[in-house]
Amino acid sequence: MSNTFFSGVLGVFAVMGGAAFAAECGGSYVVQRGDTLSLIAERHYDDAGLWTVIHNTNIGLIGESPNAVGLGMHLSLPCVNGLPLGLENNAPVAQTAPESLRVSVASVGAHARINLVTASDYAPFTDRDLPGGGLLTEVVDAAMRKANPAAGYAIHWVEAWDAHLDPLLSNALVDMGFPWVRPDCATTPQEYHCTNFAFSDPMFEMLTLLFTRRSDPIAFAQDSDVHGKVLCRPEGLSLHQMDRPDRRWLAQELVRLERPRAVADCFEMLISGEVDAVVLNEFTGRNAMKDLGLKAQVQIVQTRPLAIEGLHVLVHKSHPEADQLLETINAGLRGIKQDGTYQQIIDAHMTRIWDGF
């Protein structure tokens, strides 16, 4: 089967294979009495600010509040710049997908080639210049290869995020798009993404954080601390983390929002004092700080994340094969999680990402 990645609509981009490598550092840590994520990060990474690394890696166990670590929890500490050392290794054991799974994923998507669309400027998840096209590109590619649709699949790069939802997906010009954050559709069913799109199982979960000036930091112990502030979030990124049943920042005009086109624009506005904080997932924010040379001027608000969000593949509900398409990608995702491929991709990218920060 041909797995071709296109640049724009017509160009060709060959995806590099995601060779996994075994880290000599990292491992499992059991929470002791009196531990906090900051203390654990200070002890094992020599940097209390890397509490977000531990939080993000263990989201499913800890939940949204970083203060919810409990005595006896087994936390996974990834390898960052050669640390930590001396912990029990917790690398996953590769498994073979059961025959029932292999049969089910091979039987879906049999009628026509499945076309997926993504774009760059969303490091470390999707970018043509990243190894494998980025963490999520490599995960999606591996899931589709595992699903093995009979007519094949292709991943297209169309460098205009706002065109993905409409017209590309809304008119079935492509079948699925990634990566997109899913709002809480149970509590906000009228939200645009909930009304028009169906989502895959989460491909990856991450922290959404506030980035602020070191010279003029803001507190975020409770939501009211942010009321009256000016926030920046790039155009095209969802806003549901600011408007949900327990937080109505935008609907009640409790904050003012700026929406420039690019991530770099938000950070320029932050440094110039036009906004008080930038709202981004941890990885995109940290990557921008590094690329823009702002690590000495910008810091993460340390008290808590704004939200925990999953990244998904989505399909327009009007697509005649929407259900089958989602079953294809979900079955492939289950398969690569069972055979160890998913964790190998995550570990390889995470080690590279954290070392780069």
GROMACS .gro file of C-alpha atoms in nm, residues 20 92-97 146 333-347:
model
   23
   20ALA     CA    1   1.187   0.403   1.824
   92PRO     CA    2   0.599  -0.114   2.757
   93VAL     CA    3   0.616  -0.472   2.641
   94ALA     CA    4   0.518  -0.510   2.277
   95GLN     CA    5   0.221  -0.734   2.223
   96THR     CA    6   0.075  -0.896   1.916
   97ALA     CA    7  -0.273  -0.776   1.830
  146LYS     CA    8  -0.252  -0.099   1.112
  333LEU     CA    9  -0.533   0.312   1.715
  334ARG     CA   10  -0.636   0.018   1.933
  335GLY     CA   11  -0.407  -0.203   1.729
  336ILE     CA   12  -0.094   0.010   1.764
  337LYS     CA   13  -0.158   0.051   2.135
  338GLN     CA   14  -0.180  -0.326   2.176
  339ASP     CA   15   0.131  -0.411   1.976
  340GLY     CA   16   0.346  -0.141   2.141
  341THR     CA   17   0.389   0.079   1.831
  342TYR     CA   18   0.196   0.370   1.983
  343GLN     CA   19   0.414   0.390   2.295
  344GLN     CA   20   0.731   0.359   2.088
  345ILE     CA   21   0.624   0.661   1.879
  346ILE     CA   22   0.528   0.863   2.186
  347ASP     CA   23   0.851   0.780   2.371
   0.00000   0.00000   0.00000
